[in-house]
């Protein structure tokens, strides 16, 4: 009987974790669409387009921490936080993770 409770608890925890992850991913996607897509969707001013593995490869070779830093602080023509000062560091990182997942 105890094993059944442990199994049920594990299933519930896994479902909650999956829902939280899905919600976080949806927030990251919404922030991408609102803030980042205008440049990273079209490759404006050299921004690596989401889905373009070749463009993202050299950036990711420097490590995700470097990509986070560039996204938070700005890099070349990209303004800090993609021009949205309301985005918190963790939100910017989540958007980077969303774009990288679609591009690597």
PDB file of C-alpha atoms in Angstrom:
ATOM      1  CA  UNK A   1       0.000   0.000   0.000  1.00  0.00           C
ATOM      2  CA  UNK A   2       2.822   2.408   0.873  1.00  0.00           C
ATOM      3  CA  UNK A   3       4.427   1.838  -2.523  1.00  0.00           C
ATOM      4  CA  UNK A   4       1.169   2.894  -4.189  1.00  0.00           C
ATOM      5  CA  UNK A   5       1.236   6.192  -2.270  1.00  0.00           C
ATOM      6  CA  UNK A   6       4.843   6.780  -3.260  1.00  0.00           C
ATOM      7  CA  UNK A   7       3.982   6.083  -6.893  1.00  0.00           C
ATOM      8  CA  UNK A   8       0.981   8.402  -6.756  1.00  0.00           C
ATOM      9  CA  UNK A   9       3.048  11.132  -5.102  1.00  0.00           C
ATOM     10  CA  UNK A  10       5.746  10.781  -7.771  1.00  0.00           C
ATOM     11  CA  UNK A  11       3.159  10.983 -10.553  1.00  0.00           C
ATOM     12  CA  UNK A  12       1.517  14.080  -9.048  1.00  0.00           C
ATOM     13  CA  UNK A  13       4.882  15.765  -8.521  1.00  0.00           C
ATOM     14  CA  UNK A  14       5.924  14.951 -12.081  1.00  0.00           C
ATOM     15  CA  UNK A  15       2.675  16.332 -13.478  1.00  0.00           C
ATOM     16  CA  UNK A  16       3.024  19.543 -11.460  1.00  0.00           C
ATOM     17  CA  UNK A  17       6.624  19.954 -12.566  1.00  0.00           C
ATOM     18  CA  UNK A  18       5.611  19.438 -16.198  1.00  0.00           C
ATOM     19  CA  UNK A  19       2.815  22.006 -15.882  1.00  0.00           C
ATOM     20  CA  UNK A  20       5.163  24.512 -14.251  1.00  0.00           C
ATOM     21  CA  UNK A  21       7.713  23.928 -17.009  1.00  0.00           C
ATOM     22  CA  UNK A  22       5.043  24.370 -19.666  1.00  0.00           C
ATOM     23  CA  UNK A  23       3.851  27.581 -18.024  1.00  0.00           C
ATOM     24  CA  UNK A  24       7.414  28.923 -17.840  1.00  0.00           C
ATOM     25  CA  UNK A  25       7.977  28.011 -21.480  1.00  0.00           C
ATOM     26  CA  UNK A  26       4.747  29.771 -22.452  1.00  0.00           C
ATOM     27  CA  UNK A  27       5.888  32.904 -20.584  1.00  0.00           C
ATOM     28  CA  UNK A  28       9.266  32.769 -22.311  1.00  0.00           C
ATOM     29  CA  UNK A  29       7.595  32.352 -25.692  1.00  0.00           C
ATOM     30  CA  UNK A  30       5.264  35.288 -24.981  1.00  0.00           C
ATOM     31  CA  UNK A  31       8.227  37.479 -23.973  1.00  0.00           C
ATOM     32  CA  UNK A  32      10.089  36.376 -27.117  1.00  0.00           C
ATOM     33  CA  UNK A  33       7.121  37.316 -29.309  1.00  0.00           C
ATOM     34  CA  UNK A  34       6.629  40.669 -27.558  1.00  0.00           C
ATOM     35  CA  UNK A  35      10.275  41.715 -27.320  1.00  0.00           C
ATOM     36  CA  UNK A  36      12.701  39.623 -29.344  1.00  0.00           C
ATOM     37  CA  UNK A  37      10.908  38.296 -32.403  1.00  0.00           C
ATOM     38  CA  UNK A  38      11.033  41.584 -34.300  1.00  0.00           C
ATOM     39  CA  UNK A  39      14.808  41.208 -34.646  1.00  0.00           C
ATOM     40  CA  UNK A  40      15.510  37.512 -34.018  1.00  0.00           C
ATOM     41  CA  UNK A  41      12.647  36.436 -36.256  1.00  0.00           C
ATOM     42  CA  UNK A  42      13.968  38.308 -39.278  1.00  0.00           C
ATOM     43  CA  UNK A  43      17.701  38.559 -38.551  1.00  0.00           C
ATOM     44  CA  UNK A  44      17.629  42.352 -38.241  1.00  0.00           C
ATOM     45  CA  UNK A  45      21.086  43.960 -37.946  1.00  0.00           C
ATOM     46  CA  UNK A  46      22.799  40.586 -37.700  1.00  0.00           C
ATOM     47  CA  UNK A  47      20.632  39.147 -34.924  1.00  0.00           C
ATOM     48  CA  UNK A  48      20.779  35.358 -35.153  1.00  0.00           C
ATOM     49  CA  UNK A  49      17.416  34.126 -36.391  1.00  0.00           C
ATOM     50  CA  UNK A  50      15.632  31.639 -34.190  1.00  0.00           C
ATOM     51  CA  UNK A  51      15.985  28.238 -35.819  1.00  0.00           C
ATOM     52  CA  UNK A  52      19.217  29.110 -37.656  1.00  0.00           C
ATOM     53  CA  UNK A  53      21.606  26.567 -36.153  1.00  0.00           C
ATOM     54  CA  UNK A  54      24.561  27.893 -38.130  1.00  0.00           C
ATOM     55  CA  UNK A  55      24.118  31.436 -36.798  1.00  0.00           C
ATOM     56  CA  UNK A  56      23.705  30.281 -33.192  1.00  0.00           C
ATOM     57  CA  UNK A  57      26.587  27.781 -33.170  1.00  0.00           C
ATOM     58  CA  UNK A  58      29.477  30.269 -32.666  1.00  0.00           C
ATOM     59  CA  UNK A  59      27.494  32.160 -30.036  1.00  0.00           C
ATOM     60  CA  UNK A  60      26.728  29.005 -28.087  1.00  0.00           C
ATOM     61  CA  UNK A  61      30.356  27.885 -28.410  1.00  0.00           C
ATOM     62  CA  UNK A  62      31.205  30.759 -26.039  1.00  0.00           C
ATOM     63  CA  UNK A  63      28.893  29.226 -23.450  1.00  0.00           C
ATOM     64  CA  UNK A  64      25.348  29.950 -22.442  1.00  0.00           C
ATOM     65  CA  UNK A  65      26.558  32.275 -19.658  1.00  0.00           C
ATOM     66  CA  UNK A  66      28.064  34.563 -22.323  1.00  0.00           C
ATOM     67  CA  UNK A  67      24.802  34.525 -24.291  1.00  0.00           C
ATOM     68  CA  UNK A  68      22.876  35.395 -21.112  1.00  0.00           C
ATOM     69  CA  UNK A  69      25.285  38.258 -20.364  1.00  0.00           C
ATOM     70  CA  UNK A  70      24.921  39.651 -23.879  1.00  0.00           C
ATOM     71  CA  UNK A  71      21.137  39.417 -23.721  1.00  0.00           C
ATOM     72  CA  UNK A  72      20.980  41.130 -20.325  1.00  0.00           C
ATOM     73  CA  UNK A  73      23.588  43.837 -20.979  1.00  0.00           C
ATOM     74  CA  UNK A  74      23.198  44.270 -24.722  1.00  0.00           C
ATOM     75  CA  UNK A  75      25.628  43.390 -27.477  1.00  0.00           C
ATOM     76  CA  UNK A  76      26.574  45.302 -30.607  1.00  0.00           C
ATOM     77  CA  UNK A  77      23.264  46.623 -31.982  1.00  0.00           C
ATOM     78  CA  UNK A  78      21.107  44.743 -29.471  1.00  0.00           C
ATOM     79  CA  UNK A  79      19.957  46.908 -26.576  1.00  0.00           C
ATOM     80  CA  UNK A  80      20.007  45.544 -23.030  1.00  0.00           C
ATOM     81  CA  UNK A  81      17.158  43.117 -22.393  1.00  0.00           C
ATOM     82  CA  UNK A  82      16.200  43.353 -26.053  1.00  0.00           C
ATOM     83  CA  UNK A  83      14.940  46.872 -25.384  1.00  0.00           C
ATOM     84  CA  UNK A  84      12.486  45.779 -22.669  1.00  0.00           C
ATOM     85  CA  UNK A  85      13.830  47.093 -19.344  1.00  0.00           C
ATOM     86  CA  UNK A  86      10.899  45.472 -17.502  1.00  0.00           C
ATOM     87  CA  UNK A  87      12.309  41.976 -18.109  1.00  0.00           C
ATOM     88  CA  UNK A  88      14.084  40.545 -15.078  1.00  0.00           C
ATOM     89  CA  UNK A  89      17.353  38.639 -15.476  1.00  0.00           C
ATOM     90  CA  UNK A  90      15.616  35.270 -15.038  1.00  0.00           C
ATOM     91  CA  UNK A  91      13.029  36.202 -17.659  1.00  0.00           C
ATOM     92  CA  UNK A  92      15.752  37.189 -20.136  1.00  0.00           C
ATOM     93  CA  UNK A  93      17.526  33.896 -19.462  1.00  0.00           C
ATOM     94  CA  UNK A  94      14.282  31.985 -20.012  1.00  0.00           C
ATOM     95  CA  UNK A  95      13.811  33.716 -23.370  1.00  0.00           C
ATOM     96  CA  UNK A  96      17.394  32.882 -24.332  1.00  0.00           C
ATOM     97  CA  UNK A  97      16.746  29.258 -23.352  1.00  0.00           C
ATOM     98  CA  UNK A  98      13.575  29.286 -25.480  1.00  0.00           C
ATOM     99  CA  UNK A  99      15.428  30.656 -28.517  1.00  0.00           C
ATOM    100  CA  UNK A 100      18.379  28.307 -28.053  1.00  0.00           C
ATOM    101  CA  UNK A 101      16.090  25.285 -27.771  1.00  0.00           C
ATOM    102  CA  UNK A 102      14.640  26.202 -31.175  1.00  0.00           C
ATOM    103  CA  UNK A 103      18.076  26.883 -32.664  1.00  0.00           C
ATOM    104  CA  UNK A 104      20.475  24.151 -31.582  1.00  0.00           C
TER     105      UNK A 104
END
